[in-house]
Amino acid sequence: MDPILVTIIVTVIVFGGALTAGYFVRAGIRNVKRKIQSSLLGQIYNGINRDLSEKNMSITDVDFIPKAGAKSVSDMSSALVPLISRDFPELNIEQLKSSCEQLLIMTLREISERTGGMETSDKPLLHYGSGNNAIPIRVTDAFREKIRQRIDDLKREGKAETFSHIKIHRTGIRSYDKTAGTRVITFEFAIEYFHVIKQNGEVVPGEPDQLEQTRYNMSVVDIIDESKLTSTEVNAIGVVCPNCGAPVRTLESRQCLYCGVGLTPVDIRVWRADKLTEK
């Protein structure tokens, strides 16, 4: 047989085989594609595509990496509020909680300002009293000293710690502890913020563009308010019964144990924030 003719025949057979194989491959792909589109997964995918098309978006515009949500808190309020109210009938627990939330935010801002170079020499740390920058609840010396130590340590290391866009998502009463001399309420906060620490202008830890979700615990204690110990009200009512002269054991007494006359209780205690810890 003519070699040229043989070459032509072989070429036709190979080319035809390739076309046939390609046809079946394409048919198989179309069949698989139809099955996928008709499946539940395919219907979901098509639905997402339609929704994105209406918003002038494509599937490549979607970030499928889940973002961290707000932290949960340990909230025992339903069980503890009645106990606290029984011991402190005049205490506005919601107001105390709100004051602690504000104190947490203001404390973080103080750290940001004082380590970021915005400190003024005449501005006291965590000042309680009048003024726009005054904290809403008193703090103990231990609370203030711990914050001061943190600020001093950061400055010594040449670091600036900043918190911004601070938002408290939820607050719960974590615990209520009673001892012979005092009571301690511990609040737990779920909070978010942008948090970075810079050293020599460079970010050390932290993601400047990523919200951080975390928890804080703040303990508040009721302690004696020294300013009330010398008041005339305490001296007049808190030492002896005005009716029979018998000693009054506690300034919170509502009735004389000897003659039974009603007494006006004198509240010489005040709530102060004592501890702040990140969980």
Coordinates of C-alpha atoms in Angstrom, one line a residue:
M1 CA 0.0 0.0 0.0
D2 CA 1.1 3.5 -0.8
P3 CA 2.9 4.9 2.3
I4 CA 1.3 8.3 1.8
L5 CA -2.1 6.6 1.9
V6 CA -1.2 4.7 5.0
T7 CA -0.2 8.0 6.7
I8 CA -3.5 9.6 5.8
I9 CA -5.5 6.7 7.1
V10 CA -3.6 6.6 10.4
T11 CA -4.0 10.4 10.8
V12 CA -7.8 10.2 10.2
I13 CA -8.1 7.3 12.7
V14 CA -6.1 9.1 15.4
F15 CA -7.9 12.4 14.8
G16 CA -11.3 10.7 14.8
G17 CA -10.5 8.9 18.0
A18 CA -9.4 12.1 19.7
L19 CA -12.7 13.8 18.6
T20 CA -14.7 10.8 19.9
A21 CA -12.9 10.8 23.2
G22 CA -13.3 14.5 23.5
Y23 CA -17.0 14.2 22.9
F24 CA -17.5 11.6 25.6
V25 CA -15.3 13.6 28.0
R26 CA -17.3 16.7 27.4
A27 CA -20.5 14.7 27.7
G28 CA -19.4 13.3 31.0
I29 CA -18.4 16.7 32.3
R30 CA -21.8 18.1 31.3
N31 CA -23.5 15.2 33.0
V32 CA -21.6 15.7 36.2
K33 CA -22.2 19.4 36.1
R34 CA -26.0 18.8 35.6
K35 CA -26.0 16.4 38.6
I36 CA -24.1 18.9 40.8
Q37 CA -26.5 21.8 39.8
S38 CA -29.5 19.7 40.5
S39 CA -28.2 18.6 43.9
L40 CA -28.9 20.5 47.2
L41 CA -25.3 21.8 47.3
G42 CA -25.7 23.1 43.7
Q43 CA -29.0 24.8 44.5
I44 CA -27.4 26.5 47.5
Y45 CA -24.5 27.6 45.3
N46 CA -26.8 28.9 42.6
G47 CA -28.9 30.8 45.2
I48 CA -25.8 32.4 46.7
N49 CA -24.7 33.4 43.2
R50 CA -28.1 35.0 42.4
D51 CA -28.1 37.0 45.7
L52 CA -24.5 38.2 45.0
S53 CA -25.4 39.2 41.4
E54 CA -28.2 41.4 42.7
K55 CA -25.6 43.2 44.9
N56 CA -23.1 43.4 42.0
M57 CA -20.8 40.9 43.7
S58 CA -19.3 37.6 42.9
I59 CA -18.4 34.6 44.9
T60 CA -14.7 35.7 45.0
D61 CA -15.8 38.9 46.9
V62 CA -16.9 36.8 49.9
D63 CA -14.6 36.3 52.9
F64 CA -15.4 32.8 54.2
I65 CA -13.0 33.1 57.2
P66 CA -15.2 33.4 60.3
K67 CA -14.8 36.5 62.5
A68 CA -14.5 36.1 66.2
G69 CA -17.7 37.0 67.9
A70 CA -18.3 38.6 71.3
K71 CA -17.3 36.4 74.3
S72 CA -19.8 35.0 76.6
V73 CA -19.8 35.9 80.3
S74 CA -20.5 34.0 83.5
D75 CA -23.7 35.7 84.7
M76 CA -25.2 34.6 88.0
S77 CA -27.4 37.7 88.3
S78 CA -30.7 35.8 88.7
A79 CA -29.4 34.0 91.7
L80 CA -27.1 36.7 93.2
V81 CA -29.1 39.9 92.8
P82 CA -31.7 38.9 95.5
L83 CA -28.9 38.1 97.9
I84 CA -27.2 41.4 97.3
S85 CA -30.5 43.3 97.5
R86 CA -31.3 41.6 100.8
D87 CA -27.9 42.7 102.3
F88 CA -28.0 46.2 100.6
P89 CA -31.6 47.3 100.1
E90 CA -30.6 50.8 99.1
L91 CA -28.1 49.7 96.5
N92 CA -28.9 50.4 92.9
I93 CA -27.2 47.4 91.3
E94 CA -27.8 48.5 87.7
Q95 CA -26.2 51.8 88.5
L96 CA -23.2 50.1 90.1
K97 CA -22.9 47.9 87.1
S98 CA -23.0 50.9 84.7
S99 CA -20.4 52.7 86.8
C100 CA -18.1 49.7 86.6
E101 CA -18.5 49.5 82.8
Q102 CA -17.6 53.2 82.5
L103 CA -14.6 52.7 84.8
L104 CA -13.3 49.9 82.7
I105 CA -13.5 52.0 79.5
M106 CA -11.9 55.0 81.2
T107 CA -9.1 52.9 82.7
L108 CA -8.2 51.5 79.2
R109 CA -8.2 55.1 77.8
E110 CA -6.0 56.3 80.7
I111 CA -3.4 53.6 79.7
S112 CA -3.6 54.7 76.1
E113 CA -3.2 58.4 76.9
R114 CA -0.4 58.0 79.4
T115 CA 1.7 55.6 77.4
G116 CA 1.0 57.4 74.1
G117 CA 2.5 60.7 75.2
M118 CA -0.8 62.5 75.8
E119 CA -0.3 62.7 79.6
T120 CA -0.5 66.0 81.4
S121 CA 1.5 66.4 84.6
D122 CA -1.3 67.9 86.6
K123 CA -3.9 65.2 85.8
P124 CA -4.3 62.7 88.6
L125 CA -4.6 59.0 87.7
L126 CA -8.2 57.8 87.9
H127 CA -9.5 60.9 89.5
Y128 CA -12.9 60.6 91.3
G129 CA -15.0 63.8 91.8
S130 CA -16.2 66.5 89.5
G131 CA -15.1 67.1 85.9
N132 CA -15.4 65.5 82.5
N133 CA -12.5 63.1 83.2
A134 CA -13.6 62.0 86.6
I135 CA -14.3 58.3 87.1
P136 CA -17.8 57.3 88.1
I137 CA -16.9 55.1 91.1
R138 CA -14.1 55.3 93.7
V139 CA -11.2 52.9 93.4
T140 CA -9.0 51.4 96.1
D141 CA -5.3 52.4 96.4
A142 CA -4.4 48.8 95.3
F143 CA -6.5 49.3 92.1
R144 CA -4.9 52.6 91.2
E145 CA -1.4 51.3 92.0
K146 CA -1.7 48.3 89.8
I147 CA -2.7 50.5 86.8
R148 CA 0.1 53.0 87.6
Q149 CA 2.6 50.1 87.7
R150 CA 1.4 48.9 84.3
I151 CA 1.8 52.3 82.8
D152 CA 5.3 52.7 84.4
D153 CA 6.4 49.3 83.1
L154 CA 5.3 50.2 79.5
K155 CA 7.1 53.5 79.6
R156 CA 10.3 52.0 81.0
E157 CA 10.3 49.6 78.0
G158 CA 9.6 52.4 75.6
K159 CA 6.2 50.9 74.6
A160 CA 2.9 52.6 73.9
E161 CA -0.3 50.5 74.5
T162 CA -3.4 51.8 72.8
F163 CA -7.1 50.7 73.0
S164 CA -9.6 52.2 70.6
H165 CA -13.2 51.7 69.5
I166 CA -13.9 50.1 72.9
K167 CA -17.3 48.5 73.2
I168 CA -18.8 46.4 76.0
H169 CA -21.2 43.8 74.6
R170 CA -22.5 42.3 77.9
T171 CA -22.0 42.4 81.6
G172 CA -22.9 39.8 84.2
I173 CA -22.5 39.3 88.0
R174 CA -20.0 36.5 88.3
S175 CA -19.9 36.2 92.0
Y176 CA -20.9 37.6 95.4
D177 CA -18.6 36.8 98.3
K178 CA -19.2 37.6 102.0
T179 CA -16.7 37.7 104.8
A180 CA -16.9 38.8 108.3
G181 CA -15.8 42.4 107.5
T182 CA -16.8 43.1 103.9
R183 CA -18.7 42.1 100.8
V184 CA -17.3 41.6 97.3
I185 CA -19.3 41.8 94.0
T186 CA -17.4 40.6 90.9
F187 CA -18.7 41.7 87.5
E188 CA -17.6 40.1 84.2
F189 CA -17.5 42.0 81.0
A190 CA -17.4 40.8 77.3
I191 CA -15.6 43.6 75.5
E192 CA -14.1 44.3 72.1
Y193 CA -11.5 46.9 70.9
F194 CA -8.6 47.5 68.6
H195 CA -5.5 46.8 70.7
V196 CA -1.9 47.4 69.7
I197 CA 1.4 47.8 71.5
K198 CA 4.1 49.8 69.7
Q199 CA 7.8 50.0 70.4
N200 CA 9.9 52.6 68.5
G201 CA 7.0 53.1 66.2
E202 CA 6.7 49.4 65.3
V203 CA 3.8 47.2 66.3
V204 CA 5.0 44.5 68.7
P205 CA 1.9 42.4 69.4
G206 CA -1.5 43.1 68.2
E207 CA -3.3 43.5 64.9
P208 CA -4.1 47.2 64.2
D209 CA -7.0 46.3 61.8
Q210 CA -8.5 43.4 63.7
L211 CA -11.0 43.7 66.5
E212 CA -10.0 41.8 69.6
Q213 CA -12.6 40.0 71.7
T214 CA -11.8 39.4 75.4
R215 CA -13.2 39.4 78.9
Y216 CA -12.5 41.4 82.0
N217 CA -13.4 40.8 85.7
M218 CA -13.8 43.7 88.1
S219 CA -14.3 43.3 91.8
V220 CA -15.9 46.0 93.9
V221 CA -15.8 45.9 97.7
D222 CA -17.9 47.8 100.3
I223 CA -15.5 49.4 102.8
I224 CA -15.9 52.1 105.5
D225 CA -15.9 55.6 104.1
E226 CA -13.4 57.4 106.4
S227 CA -15.0 60.8 105.7
K228 CA -18.1 59.7 107.5
L229 CA -16.5 58.4 110.7
T230 CA -16.2 61.9 112.2
S231 CA -19.6 63.2 111.1
T232 CA -22.0 64.5 113.8
E233 CA -24.6 62.0 112.6
V234 CA -22.4 59.0 113.4
N235 CA -21.3 60.4 116.7
A236 CA -24.9 61.2 117.7
I237 CA -26.7 58.1 116.5
G238 CA -24.0 55.5 115.9
V239 CA -22.6 55.2 119.4
V240 CA -25.6 55.1 121.8
C241 CA -29.3 54.9 121.6
P242 CA -30.8 58.4 121.8
N243 CA -33.7 57.0 123.9
C244 CA -32.1 54.9 126.7
G245 CA -28.4 55.5 126.2
A246 CA -27.6 51.9 125.6
P247 CA -24.7 51.1 123.2
V248 CA -25.6 50.5 119.6
R249 CA -23.5 47.6 118.3
T250 CA -23.7 48.5 114.6
L251 CA -24.4 51.7 112.7
E252 CA -26.8 49.7 110.4
S253 CA -29.0 48.8 113.4
R254 CA -32.7 49.8 112.9
Q255 CA -33.8 49.0 116.5
C256 CA -32.3 49.3 119.9
L257 CA -31.7 45.9 121.4
Y258 CA -32.5 47.1 124.9
C259 CA -35.5 49.5 124.7
G260 CA -36.8 48.6 121.3
V261 CA -37.0 52.1 120.0
G262 CA -36.5 52.6 116.3
L263 CA -33.1 53.8 115.1
T264 CA -32.1 55.6 112.0
P265 CA -29.4 53.5 110.4
V266 CA -26.2 55.3 109.3
D267 CA -24.6 54.0 106.2
I268 CA -20.8 54.7 106.5
R269 CA -19.8 52.2 103.8
V270 CA -19.0 52.9 100.2
W271 CA -18.4 50.7 97.2
R272 CA -14.9 50.9 95.6
A273 CA -13.4 49.0 92.6
D274 CA -10.6 46.9 94.0
K275 CA -9.4 44.5 91.2
L276 CA -9.3 44.5 87.4
T277 CA -8.1 41.4 85.6
E278 CA -8.3 40.2 82.0
K279 CA -9.6 36.7 81.5

